[in-house]
Coordinates of N, CA, C and O and ligand atoms in Angstrom, one line a residue:
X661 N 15.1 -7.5 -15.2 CA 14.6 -6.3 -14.7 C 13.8 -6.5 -13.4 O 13.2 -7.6 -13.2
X662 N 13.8 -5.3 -12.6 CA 13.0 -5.3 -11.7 C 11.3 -5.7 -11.2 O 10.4 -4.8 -11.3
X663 N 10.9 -6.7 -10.8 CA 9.4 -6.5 -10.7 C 9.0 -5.3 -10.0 O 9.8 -4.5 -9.4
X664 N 7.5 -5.1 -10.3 CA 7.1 -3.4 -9.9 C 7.0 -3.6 -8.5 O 7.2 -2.6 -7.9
X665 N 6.7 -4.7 -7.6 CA 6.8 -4.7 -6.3 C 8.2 -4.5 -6.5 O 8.3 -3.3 -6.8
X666 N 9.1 -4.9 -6.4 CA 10.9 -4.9 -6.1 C 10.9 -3.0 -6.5 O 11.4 -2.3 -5.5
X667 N 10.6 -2.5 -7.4 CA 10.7 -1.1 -7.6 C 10.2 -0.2 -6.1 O 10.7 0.5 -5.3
X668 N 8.9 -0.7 -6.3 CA 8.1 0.2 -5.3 C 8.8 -0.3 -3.4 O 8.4 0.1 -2.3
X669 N 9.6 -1.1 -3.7 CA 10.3 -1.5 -2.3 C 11.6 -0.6 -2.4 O 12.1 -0.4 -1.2
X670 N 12.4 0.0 -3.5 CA 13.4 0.1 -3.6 C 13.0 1.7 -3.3 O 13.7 2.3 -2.4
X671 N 11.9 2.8 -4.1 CA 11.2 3.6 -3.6 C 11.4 3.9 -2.1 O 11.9 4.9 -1.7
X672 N 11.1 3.0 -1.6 CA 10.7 3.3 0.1 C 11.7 2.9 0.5 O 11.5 2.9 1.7
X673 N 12.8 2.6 0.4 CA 14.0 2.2 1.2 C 14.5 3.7 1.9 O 15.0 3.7 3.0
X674 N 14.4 4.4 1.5 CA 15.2 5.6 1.8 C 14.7 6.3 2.4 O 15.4 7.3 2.6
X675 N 13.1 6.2 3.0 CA 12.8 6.6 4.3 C 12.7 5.6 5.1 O 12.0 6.1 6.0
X676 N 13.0 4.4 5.4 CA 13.1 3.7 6.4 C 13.7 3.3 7.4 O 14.5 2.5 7.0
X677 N 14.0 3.5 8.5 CA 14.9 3.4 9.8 C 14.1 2.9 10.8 O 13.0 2.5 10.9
X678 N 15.5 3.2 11.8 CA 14.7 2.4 13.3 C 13.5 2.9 14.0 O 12.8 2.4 14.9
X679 N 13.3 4.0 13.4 CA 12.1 5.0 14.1 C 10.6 4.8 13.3 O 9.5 5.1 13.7
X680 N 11.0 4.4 12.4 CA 9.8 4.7 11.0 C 8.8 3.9 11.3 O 8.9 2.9 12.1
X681 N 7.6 4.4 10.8 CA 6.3 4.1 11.1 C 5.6 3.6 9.5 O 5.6 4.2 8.4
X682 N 5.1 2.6 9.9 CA 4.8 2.1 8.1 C 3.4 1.5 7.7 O 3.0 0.7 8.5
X683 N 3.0 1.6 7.0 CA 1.6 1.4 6.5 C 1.6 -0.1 5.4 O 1.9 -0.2 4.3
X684 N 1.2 -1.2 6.2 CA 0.9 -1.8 4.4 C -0.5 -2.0 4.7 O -1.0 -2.4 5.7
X685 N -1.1 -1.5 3.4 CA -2.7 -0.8 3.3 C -3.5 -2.4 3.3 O -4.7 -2.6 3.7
X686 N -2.5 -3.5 2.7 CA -3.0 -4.2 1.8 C -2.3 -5.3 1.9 O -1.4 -5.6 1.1
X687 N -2.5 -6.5 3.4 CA -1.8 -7.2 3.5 C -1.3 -8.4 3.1 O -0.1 -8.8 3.2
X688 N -2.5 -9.1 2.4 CA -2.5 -10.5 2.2 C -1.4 -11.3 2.8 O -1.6 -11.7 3.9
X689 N -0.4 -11.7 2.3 CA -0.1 -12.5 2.8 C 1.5 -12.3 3.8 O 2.3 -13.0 4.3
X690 N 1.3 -10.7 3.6 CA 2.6 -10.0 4.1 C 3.5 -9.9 3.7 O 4.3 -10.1 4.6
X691 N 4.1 -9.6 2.3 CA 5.4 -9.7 2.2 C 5.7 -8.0 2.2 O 6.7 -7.4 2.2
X692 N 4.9 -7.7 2.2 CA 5.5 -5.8 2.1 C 5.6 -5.8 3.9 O 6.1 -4.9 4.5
X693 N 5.3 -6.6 4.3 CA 5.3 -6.4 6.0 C 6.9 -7.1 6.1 O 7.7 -6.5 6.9
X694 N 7.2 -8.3 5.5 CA 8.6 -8.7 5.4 C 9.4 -7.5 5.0 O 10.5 -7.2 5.5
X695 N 8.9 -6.9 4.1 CA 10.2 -5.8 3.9 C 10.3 -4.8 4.7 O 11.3 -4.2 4.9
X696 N 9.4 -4.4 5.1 CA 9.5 -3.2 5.7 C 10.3 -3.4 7.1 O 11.2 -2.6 7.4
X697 N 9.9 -4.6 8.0 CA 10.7 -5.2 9.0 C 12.3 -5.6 8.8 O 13.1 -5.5 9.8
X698 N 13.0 -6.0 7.1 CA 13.8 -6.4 6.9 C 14.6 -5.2 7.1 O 15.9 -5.2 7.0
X699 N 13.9 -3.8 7.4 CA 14.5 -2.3 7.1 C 14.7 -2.0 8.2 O 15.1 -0.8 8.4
X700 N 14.2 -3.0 9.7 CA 14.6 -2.7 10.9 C 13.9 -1.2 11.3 O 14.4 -0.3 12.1
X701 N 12.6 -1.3 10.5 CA 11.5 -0.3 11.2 C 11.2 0.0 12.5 O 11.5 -0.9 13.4
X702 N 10.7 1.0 12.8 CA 9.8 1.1 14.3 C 8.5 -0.2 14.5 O 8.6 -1.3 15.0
X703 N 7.5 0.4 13.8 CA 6.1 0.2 13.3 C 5.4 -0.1 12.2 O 5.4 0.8 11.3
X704 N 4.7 -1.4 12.1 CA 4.0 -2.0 10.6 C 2.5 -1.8 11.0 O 1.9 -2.6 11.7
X705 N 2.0 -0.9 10.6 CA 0.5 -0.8 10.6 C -0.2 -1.7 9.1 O -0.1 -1.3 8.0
X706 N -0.8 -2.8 9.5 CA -1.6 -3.8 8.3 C -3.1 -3.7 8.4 O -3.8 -3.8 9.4
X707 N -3.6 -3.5 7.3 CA -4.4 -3.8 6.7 C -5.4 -5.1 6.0 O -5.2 -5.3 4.8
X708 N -6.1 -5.6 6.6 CA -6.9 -7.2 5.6 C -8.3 -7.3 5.7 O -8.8 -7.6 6.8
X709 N -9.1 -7.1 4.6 CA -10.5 -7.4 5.1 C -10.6 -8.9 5.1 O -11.7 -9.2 5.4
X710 N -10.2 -9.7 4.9 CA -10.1 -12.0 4.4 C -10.0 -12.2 5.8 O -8.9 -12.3 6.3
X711 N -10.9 -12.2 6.5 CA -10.7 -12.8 8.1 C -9.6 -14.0 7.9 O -8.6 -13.9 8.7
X712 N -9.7 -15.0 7.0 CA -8.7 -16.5 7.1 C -7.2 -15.6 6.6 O -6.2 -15.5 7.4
X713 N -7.2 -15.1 5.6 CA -5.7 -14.6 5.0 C -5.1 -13.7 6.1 O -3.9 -13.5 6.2
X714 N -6.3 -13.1 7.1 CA -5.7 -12.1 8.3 C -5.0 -13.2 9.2 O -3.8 -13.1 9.5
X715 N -6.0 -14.3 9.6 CA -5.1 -15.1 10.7 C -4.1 -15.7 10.3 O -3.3 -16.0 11.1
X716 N -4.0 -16.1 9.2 CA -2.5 -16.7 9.0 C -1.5 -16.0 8.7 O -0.3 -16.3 9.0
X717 N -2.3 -14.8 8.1 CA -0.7 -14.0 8.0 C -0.2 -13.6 9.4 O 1.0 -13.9 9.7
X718 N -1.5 -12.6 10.6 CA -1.0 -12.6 11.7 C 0.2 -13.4 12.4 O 1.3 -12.9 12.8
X719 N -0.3 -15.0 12.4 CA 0.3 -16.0 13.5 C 1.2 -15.7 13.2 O 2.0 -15.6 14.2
X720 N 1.9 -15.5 11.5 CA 2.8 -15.5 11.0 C 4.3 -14.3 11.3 O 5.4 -14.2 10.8
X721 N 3.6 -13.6 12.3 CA 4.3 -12.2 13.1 C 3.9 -12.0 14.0 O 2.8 -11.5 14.4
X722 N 5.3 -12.5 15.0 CA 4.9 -12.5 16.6 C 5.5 -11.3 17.2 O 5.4 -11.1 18.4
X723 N 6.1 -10.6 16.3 CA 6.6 -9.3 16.3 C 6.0 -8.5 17.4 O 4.8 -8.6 17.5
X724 N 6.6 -7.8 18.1 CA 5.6 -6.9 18.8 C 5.9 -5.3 17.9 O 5.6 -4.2 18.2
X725 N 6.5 -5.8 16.7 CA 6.4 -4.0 16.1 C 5.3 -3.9 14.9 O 5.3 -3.1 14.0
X726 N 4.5 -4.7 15.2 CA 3.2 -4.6 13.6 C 1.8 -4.5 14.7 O 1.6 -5.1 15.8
X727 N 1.2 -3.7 14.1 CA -0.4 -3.8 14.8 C -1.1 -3.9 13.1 O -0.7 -3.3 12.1
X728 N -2.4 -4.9 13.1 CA -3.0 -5.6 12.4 C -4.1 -5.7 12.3 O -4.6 -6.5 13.1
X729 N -4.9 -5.1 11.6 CA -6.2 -4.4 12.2 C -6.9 -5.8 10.7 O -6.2 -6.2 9.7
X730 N -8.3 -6.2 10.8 CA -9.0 -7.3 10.2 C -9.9 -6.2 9.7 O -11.0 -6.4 10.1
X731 N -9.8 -4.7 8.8 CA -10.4 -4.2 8.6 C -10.3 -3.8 7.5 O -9.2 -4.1 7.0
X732 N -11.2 -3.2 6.6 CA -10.5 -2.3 5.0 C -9.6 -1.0 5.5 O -9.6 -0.3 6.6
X733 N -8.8 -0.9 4.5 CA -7.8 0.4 4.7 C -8.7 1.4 4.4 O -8.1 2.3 4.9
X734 N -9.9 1.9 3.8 CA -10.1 3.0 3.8 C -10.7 3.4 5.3 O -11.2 4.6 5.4
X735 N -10.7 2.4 6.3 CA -11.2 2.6 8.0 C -9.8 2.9 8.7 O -9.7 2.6 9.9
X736 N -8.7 3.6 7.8 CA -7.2 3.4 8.4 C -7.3 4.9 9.5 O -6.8 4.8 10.6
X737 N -7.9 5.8 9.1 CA -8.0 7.1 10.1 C -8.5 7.0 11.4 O -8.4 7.9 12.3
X738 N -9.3 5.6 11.3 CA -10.1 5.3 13.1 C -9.1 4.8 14.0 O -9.1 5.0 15.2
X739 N -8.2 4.1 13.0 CA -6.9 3.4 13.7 C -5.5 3.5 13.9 O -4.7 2.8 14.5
X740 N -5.0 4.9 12.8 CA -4.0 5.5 13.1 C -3.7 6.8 13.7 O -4.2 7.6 13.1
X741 N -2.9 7.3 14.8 CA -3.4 8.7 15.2 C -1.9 8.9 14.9 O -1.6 9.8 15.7
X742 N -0.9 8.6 14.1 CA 0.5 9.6 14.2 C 0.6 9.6 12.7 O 0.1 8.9 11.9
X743 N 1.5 10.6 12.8 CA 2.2 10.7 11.3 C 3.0 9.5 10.7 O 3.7 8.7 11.4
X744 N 2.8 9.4 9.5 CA 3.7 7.9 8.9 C 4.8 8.3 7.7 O 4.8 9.2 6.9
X745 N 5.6 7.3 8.0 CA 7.2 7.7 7.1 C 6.7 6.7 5.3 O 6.8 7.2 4.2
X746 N 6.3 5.3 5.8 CA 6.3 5.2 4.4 C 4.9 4.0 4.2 O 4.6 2.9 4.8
X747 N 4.3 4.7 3.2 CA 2.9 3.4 2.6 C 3.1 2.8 1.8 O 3.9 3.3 1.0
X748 N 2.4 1.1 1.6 CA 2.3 1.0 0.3 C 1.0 -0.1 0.3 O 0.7 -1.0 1.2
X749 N 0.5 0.2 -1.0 CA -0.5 -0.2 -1.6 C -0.7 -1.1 -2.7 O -0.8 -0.8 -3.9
X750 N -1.0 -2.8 -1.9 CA -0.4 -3.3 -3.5 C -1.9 -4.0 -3.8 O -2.3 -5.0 -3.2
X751 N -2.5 -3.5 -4.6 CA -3.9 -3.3 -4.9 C -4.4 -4.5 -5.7 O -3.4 -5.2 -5.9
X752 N -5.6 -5.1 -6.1 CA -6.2 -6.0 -6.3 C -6.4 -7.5 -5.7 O -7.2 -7.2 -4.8
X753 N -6.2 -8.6 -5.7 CA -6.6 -9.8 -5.1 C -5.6 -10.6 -4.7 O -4.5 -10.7 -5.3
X754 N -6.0 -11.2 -3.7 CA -5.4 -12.6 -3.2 C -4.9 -13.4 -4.2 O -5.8 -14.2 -4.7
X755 N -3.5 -13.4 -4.7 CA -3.7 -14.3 -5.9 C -3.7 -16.0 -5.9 O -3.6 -16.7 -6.9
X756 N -3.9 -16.6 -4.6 CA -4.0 -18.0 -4.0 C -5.2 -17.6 -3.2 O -4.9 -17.7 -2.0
X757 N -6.3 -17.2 -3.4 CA -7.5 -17.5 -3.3 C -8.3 -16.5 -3.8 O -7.9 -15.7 -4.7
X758 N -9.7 -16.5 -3.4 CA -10.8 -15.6 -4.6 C -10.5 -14.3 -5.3 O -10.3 -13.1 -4.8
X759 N -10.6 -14.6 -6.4 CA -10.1 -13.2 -7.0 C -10.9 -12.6 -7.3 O -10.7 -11.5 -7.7
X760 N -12.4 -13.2 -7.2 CA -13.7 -11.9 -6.5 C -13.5 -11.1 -5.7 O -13.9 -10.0 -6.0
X761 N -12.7 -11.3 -4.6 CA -12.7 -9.8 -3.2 C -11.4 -9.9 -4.1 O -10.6 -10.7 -4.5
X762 N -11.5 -8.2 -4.3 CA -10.8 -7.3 -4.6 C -11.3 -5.9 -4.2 O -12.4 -5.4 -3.9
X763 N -9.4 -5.3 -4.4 CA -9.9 -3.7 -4.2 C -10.6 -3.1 -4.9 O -10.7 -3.5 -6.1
X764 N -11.3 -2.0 -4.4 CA -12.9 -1.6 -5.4 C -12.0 -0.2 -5.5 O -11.2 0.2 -4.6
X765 N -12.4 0.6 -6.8 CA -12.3 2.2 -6.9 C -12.3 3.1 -5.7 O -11.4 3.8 -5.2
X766 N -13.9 2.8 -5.3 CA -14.1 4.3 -4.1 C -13.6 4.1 -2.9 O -13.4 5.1 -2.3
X767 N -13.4 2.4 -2.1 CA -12.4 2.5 -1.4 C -11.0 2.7 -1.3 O -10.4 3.1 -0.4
X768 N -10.5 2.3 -2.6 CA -9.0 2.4 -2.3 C -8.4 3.9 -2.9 O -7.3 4.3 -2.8
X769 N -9.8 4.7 -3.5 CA -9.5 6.4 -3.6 C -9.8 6.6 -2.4 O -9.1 7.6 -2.0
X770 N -10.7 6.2 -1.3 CA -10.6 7.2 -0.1 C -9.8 6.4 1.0 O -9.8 6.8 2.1
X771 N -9.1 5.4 0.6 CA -8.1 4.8 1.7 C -6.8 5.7 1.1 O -5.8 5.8 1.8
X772 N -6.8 6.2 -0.2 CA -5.4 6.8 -0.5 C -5.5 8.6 0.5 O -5.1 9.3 1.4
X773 N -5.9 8.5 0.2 CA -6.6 10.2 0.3 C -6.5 10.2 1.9 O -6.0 11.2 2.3
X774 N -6.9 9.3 3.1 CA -6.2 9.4 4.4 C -5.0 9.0 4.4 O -4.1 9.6 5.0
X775 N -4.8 7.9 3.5 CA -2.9 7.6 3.5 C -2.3 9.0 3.2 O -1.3 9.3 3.9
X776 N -3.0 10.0 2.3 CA -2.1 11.3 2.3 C -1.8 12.0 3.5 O -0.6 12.3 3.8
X777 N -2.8 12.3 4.4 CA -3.1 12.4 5.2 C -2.7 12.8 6.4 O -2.8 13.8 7.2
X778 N -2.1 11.2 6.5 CA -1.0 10.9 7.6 C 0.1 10.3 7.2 O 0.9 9.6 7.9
X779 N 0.3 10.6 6.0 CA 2.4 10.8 5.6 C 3.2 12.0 5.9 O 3.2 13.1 5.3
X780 N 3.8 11.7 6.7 CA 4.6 13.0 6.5 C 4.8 13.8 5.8 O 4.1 13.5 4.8
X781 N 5.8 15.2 5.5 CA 6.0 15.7 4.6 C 7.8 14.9 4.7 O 8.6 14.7 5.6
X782 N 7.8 14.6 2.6 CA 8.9 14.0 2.4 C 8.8 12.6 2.8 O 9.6 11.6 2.8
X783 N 7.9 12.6 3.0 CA 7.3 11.0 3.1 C 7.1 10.0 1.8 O 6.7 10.4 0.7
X784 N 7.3 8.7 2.2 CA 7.2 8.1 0.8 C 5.9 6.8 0.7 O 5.7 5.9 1.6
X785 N 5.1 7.1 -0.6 CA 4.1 6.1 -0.7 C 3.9 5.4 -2.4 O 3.8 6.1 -3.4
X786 N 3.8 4.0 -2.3 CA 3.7 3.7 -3.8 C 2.5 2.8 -3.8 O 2.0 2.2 -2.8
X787 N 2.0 2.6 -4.7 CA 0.8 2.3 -5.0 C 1.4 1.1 -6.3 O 2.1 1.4 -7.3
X788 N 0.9 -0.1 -6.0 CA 0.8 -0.9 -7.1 C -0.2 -1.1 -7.6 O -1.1 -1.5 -6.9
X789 N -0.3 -0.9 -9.0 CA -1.7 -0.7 -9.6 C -1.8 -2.2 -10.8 O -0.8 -2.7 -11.4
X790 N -3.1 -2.7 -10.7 CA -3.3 -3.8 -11.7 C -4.5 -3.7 -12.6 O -5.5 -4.4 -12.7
X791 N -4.1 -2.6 -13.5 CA -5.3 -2.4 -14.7 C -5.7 -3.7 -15.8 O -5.6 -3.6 -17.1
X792 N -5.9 -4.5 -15.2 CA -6.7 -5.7 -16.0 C -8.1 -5.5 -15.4 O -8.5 -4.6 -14.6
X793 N -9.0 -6.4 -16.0 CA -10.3 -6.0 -15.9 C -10.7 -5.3 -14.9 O -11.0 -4.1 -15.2
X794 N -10.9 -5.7 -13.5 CA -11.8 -5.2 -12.7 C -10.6 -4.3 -12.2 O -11.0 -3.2 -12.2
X795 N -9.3 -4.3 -11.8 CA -8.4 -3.2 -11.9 C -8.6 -1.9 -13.2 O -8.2 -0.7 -13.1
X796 N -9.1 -2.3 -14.1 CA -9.0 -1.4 -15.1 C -9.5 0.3 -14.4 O -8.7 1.3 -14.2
X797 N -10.6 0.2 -14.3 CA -11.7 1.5 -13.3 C -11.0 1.8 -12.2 O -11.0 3.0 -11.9
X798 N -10.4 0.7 -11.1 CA -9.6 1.9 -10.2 C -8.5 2.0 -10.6 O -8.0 2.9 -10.0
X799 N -7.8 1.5 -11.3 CA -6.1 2.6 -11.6 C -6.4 3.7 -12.6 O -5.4 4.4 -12.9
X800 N -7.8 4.1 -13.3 CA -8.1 5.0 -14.1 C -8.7 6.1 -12.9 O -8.2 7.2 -13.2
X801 N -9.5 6.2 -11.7 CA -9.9 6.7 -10.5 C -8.7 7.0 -10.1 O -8.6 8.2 -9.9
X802 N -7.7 6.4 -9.9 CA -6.7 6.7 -8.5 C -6.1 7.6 -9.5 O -6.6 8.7 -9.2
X803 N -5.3 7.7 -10.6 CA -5.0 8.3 -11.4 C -5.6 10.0 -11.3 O -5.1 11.0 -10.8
X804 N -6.8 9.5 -11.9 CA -7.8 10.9 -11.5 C -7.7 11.7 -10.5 O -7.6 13.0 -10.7
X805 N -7.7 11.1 -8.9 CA -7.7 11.9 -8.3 C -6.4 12.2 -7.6 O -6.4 12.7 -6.5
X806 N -5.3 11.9 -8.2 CA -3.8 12.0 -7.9 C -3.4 12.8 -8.1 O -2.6 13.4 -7.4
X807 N -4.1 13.0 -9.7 CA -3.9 14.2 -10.4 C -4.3 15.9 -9.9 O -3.9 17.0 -10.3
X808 N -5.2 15.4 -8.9 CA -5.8 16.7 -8.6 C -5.4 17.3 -7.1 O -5.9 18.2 -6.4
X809 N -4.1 16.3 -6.9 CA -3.5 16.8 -5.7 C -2.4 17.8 -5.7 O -1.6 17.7 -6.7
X810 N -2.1 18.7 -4.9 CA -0.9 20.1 -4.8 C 0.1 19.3 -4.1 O 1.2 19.6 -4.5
X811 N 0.2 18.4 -3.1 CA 1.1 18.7 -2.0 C 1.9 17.5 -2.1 O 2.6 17.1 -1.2
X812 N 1.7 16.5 -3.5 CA 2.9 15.8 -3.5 C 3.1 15.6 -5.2 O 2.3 16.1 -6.1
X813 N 4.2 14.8 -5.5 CA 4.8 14.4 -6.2 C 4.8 12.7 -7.1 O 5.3 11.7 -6.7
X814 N 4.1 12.8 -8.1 CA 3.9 11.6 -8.5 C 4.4 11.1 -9.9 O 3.9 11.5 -10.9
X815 N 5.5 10.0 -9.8 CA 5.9 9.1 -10.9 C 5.5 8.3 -10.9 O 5.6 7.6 -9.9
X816 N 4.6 7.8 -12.3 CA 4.2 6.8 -13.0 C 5.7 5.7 -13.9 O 6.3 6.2 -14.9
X817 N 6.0 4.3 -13.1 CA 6.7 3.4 -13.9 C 5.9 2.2 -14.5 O 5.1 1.5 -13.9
X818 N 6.2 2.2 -15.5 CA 5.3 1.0 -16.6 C 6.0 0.2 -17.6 O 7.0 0.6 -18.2
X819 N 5.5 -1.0 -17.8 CA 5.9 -1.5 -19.2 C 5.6 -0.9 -20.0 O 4.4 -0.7 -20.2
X820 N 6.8 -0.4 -21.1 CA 6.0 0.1 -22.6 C 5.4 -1.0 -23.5 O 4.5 -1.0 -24.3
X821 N 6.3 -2.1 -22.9 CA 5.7 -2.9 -24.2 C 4.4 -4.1 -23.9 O 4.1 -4.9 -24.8
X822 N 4.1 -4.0 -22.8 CA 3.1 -4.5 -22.6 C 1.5 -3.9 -22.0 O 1.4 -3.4 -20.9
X823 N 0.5 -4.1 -22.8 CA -0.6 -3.7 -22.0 C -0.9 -4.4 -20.9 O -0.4 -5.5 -20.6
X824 N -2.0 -3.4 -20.1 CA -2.5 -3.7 -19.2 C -1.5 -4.6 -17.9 O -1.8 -5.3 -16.9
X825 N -0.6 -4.3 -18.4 CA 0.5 -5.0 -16.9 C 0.7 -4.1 -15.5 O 0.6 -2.9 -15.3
X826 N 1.0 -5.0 -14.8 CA 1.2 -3.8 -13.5 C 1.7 -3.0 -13.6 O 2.4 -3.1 -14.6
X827 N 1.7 -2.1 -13.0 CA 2.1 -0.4 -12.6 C 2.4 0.3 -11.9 O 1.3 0.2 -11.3
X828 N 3.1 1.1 -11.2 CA 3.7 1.5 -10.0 C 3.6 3.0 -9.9 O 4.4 3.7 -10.5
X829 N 2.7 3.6 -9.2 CA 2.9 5.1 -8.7 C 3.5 5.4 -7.7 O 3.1 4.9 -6.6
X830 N 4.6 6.2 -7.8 CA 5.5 6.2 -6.5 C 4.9 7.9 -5.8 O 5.0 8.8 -6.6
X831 N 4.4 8.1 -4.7 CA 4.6 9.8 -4.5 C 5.5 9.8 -3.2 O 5.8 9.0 -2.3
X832 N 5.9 11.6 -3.3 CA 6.5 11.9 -2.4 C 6.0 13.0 -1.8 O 6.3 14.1 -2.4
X833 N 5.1 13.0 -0.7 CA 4.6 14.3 0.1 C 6.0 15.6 -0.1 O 7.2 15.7 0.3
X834 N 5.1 16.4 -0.8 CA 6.3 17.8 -0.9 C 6.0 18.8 0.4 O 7.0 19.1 1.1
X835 N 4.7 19.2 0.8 CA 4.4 20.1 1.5 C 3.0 19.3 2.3 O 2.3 19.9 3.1
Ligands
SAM669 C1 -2.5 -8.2 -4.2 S1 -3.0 -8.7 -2.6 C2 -1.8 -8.0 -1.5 C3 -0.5 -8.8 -1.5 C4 0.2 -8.6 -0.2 N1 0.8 -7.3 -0.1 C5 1.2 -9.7 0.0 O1 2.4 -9.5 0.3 O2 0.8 -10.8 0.0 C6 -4.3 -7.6 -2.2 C7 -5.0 -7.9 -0.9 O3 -5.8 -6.8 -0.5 C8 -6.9 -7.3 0.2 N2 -8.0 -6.3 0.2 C9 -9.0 -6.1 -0.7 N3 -9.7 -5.0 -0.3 C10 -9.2 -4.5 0.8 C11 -9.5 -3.4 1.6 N4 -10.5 -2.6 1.4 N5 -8.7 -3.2 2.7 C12 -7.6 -4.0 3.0 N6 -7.3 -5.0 2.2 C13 -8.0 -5.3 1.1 C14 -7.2 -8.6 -0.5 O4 -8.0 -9.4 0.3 C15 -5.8 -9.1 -0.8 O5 -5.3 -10.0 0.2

């Protein structure tokens, strides 16, 4: 079967083209930046607060189609001014270095909430969620406040048979 990253890539294939404009919230070491390029995008807007994980992943893309900002994604509205075709959000830690810095609740609820923001309508965004400990409280928050949105569309894919394993919210801006 599919990993929930391979899902949430397969999600987003079907807005991606030569024109598309793309978000990864959450870069570490870039592989959501590998796919989105492998889709012969426009534009990779990245995300990294790890000053070291930012420069290596950078060097790592000499691309002139990614801008790469050394910042948290919930600072994404200072630095994007256009509409975006597709986000994604693959949430908690560096898993080849400290798994102290991680995404916190109230940032990555108010980095989603501009990600809404500036998606298009019919736009696609997935959120990979890791409810183990310190994930536990923000995939219970993002949940929360997902729920309290009108203008898109959200499926939850999960293991049944295992707890607390990753998780995949796919939405699709309706209006
Ligand atoms: C699960 S990893 C991402 C994996 C990545 N997409 C890849 O392909 O390697 C989560 C990353 O988010 C970063 N991070 C944590 N808080 C962040 C924030 N507020 N804004 C942007 N990135 C953050 C971590 O440093 C870590 O590198």
């Amino acid at each position: 079967m599919k990993s929930m990253v391979d899902l949430s890539h397969e999600f987003l294939k079907p807005v991606l083209h030569k024109q598309a404009i793309c978000i990864d919230a959450t870069l570490g070491q870039g592989k959501d930046t590998d796919f989105f390029l492998s889709q012969n995008v426009h534009k990779v807007y990245g995300f990294e607060i790890q000053k070291d994980v930012f420069e290596s992943t950078k060097k790592r893309f000499v691309d002139q189609k990614i801008c790469f900002y050394n910042v948290g994604h919930e600072h994404m509205n200072e630095y994007i001014h256009e509409e975006v075709d597709a986000i994604i959000f693959n949430f908690g830690y560096f898993p080849q270095g400290n798994h102290e810095i991680t995404t916190q609740s109230s940032s990555s609820v108010s980095a989603v909430k501009q990600a809404l923001h500036l998606l298009k309508v019919k736009g696609r965004m997935a959120l990979v969620m890791y409810p183990h400990e310190s994930g536990q409280e923000e995939a219970k928050c993002m949940e929360q406040f997902l729920k309290t949105q009108t203008t898109i569309q959200v499926q939850k894919v999960q293991n049944l048979l295992v707890d607390h394993c990753p998780y995949v919210l796919l939405i699709e801006k309706r209006r």
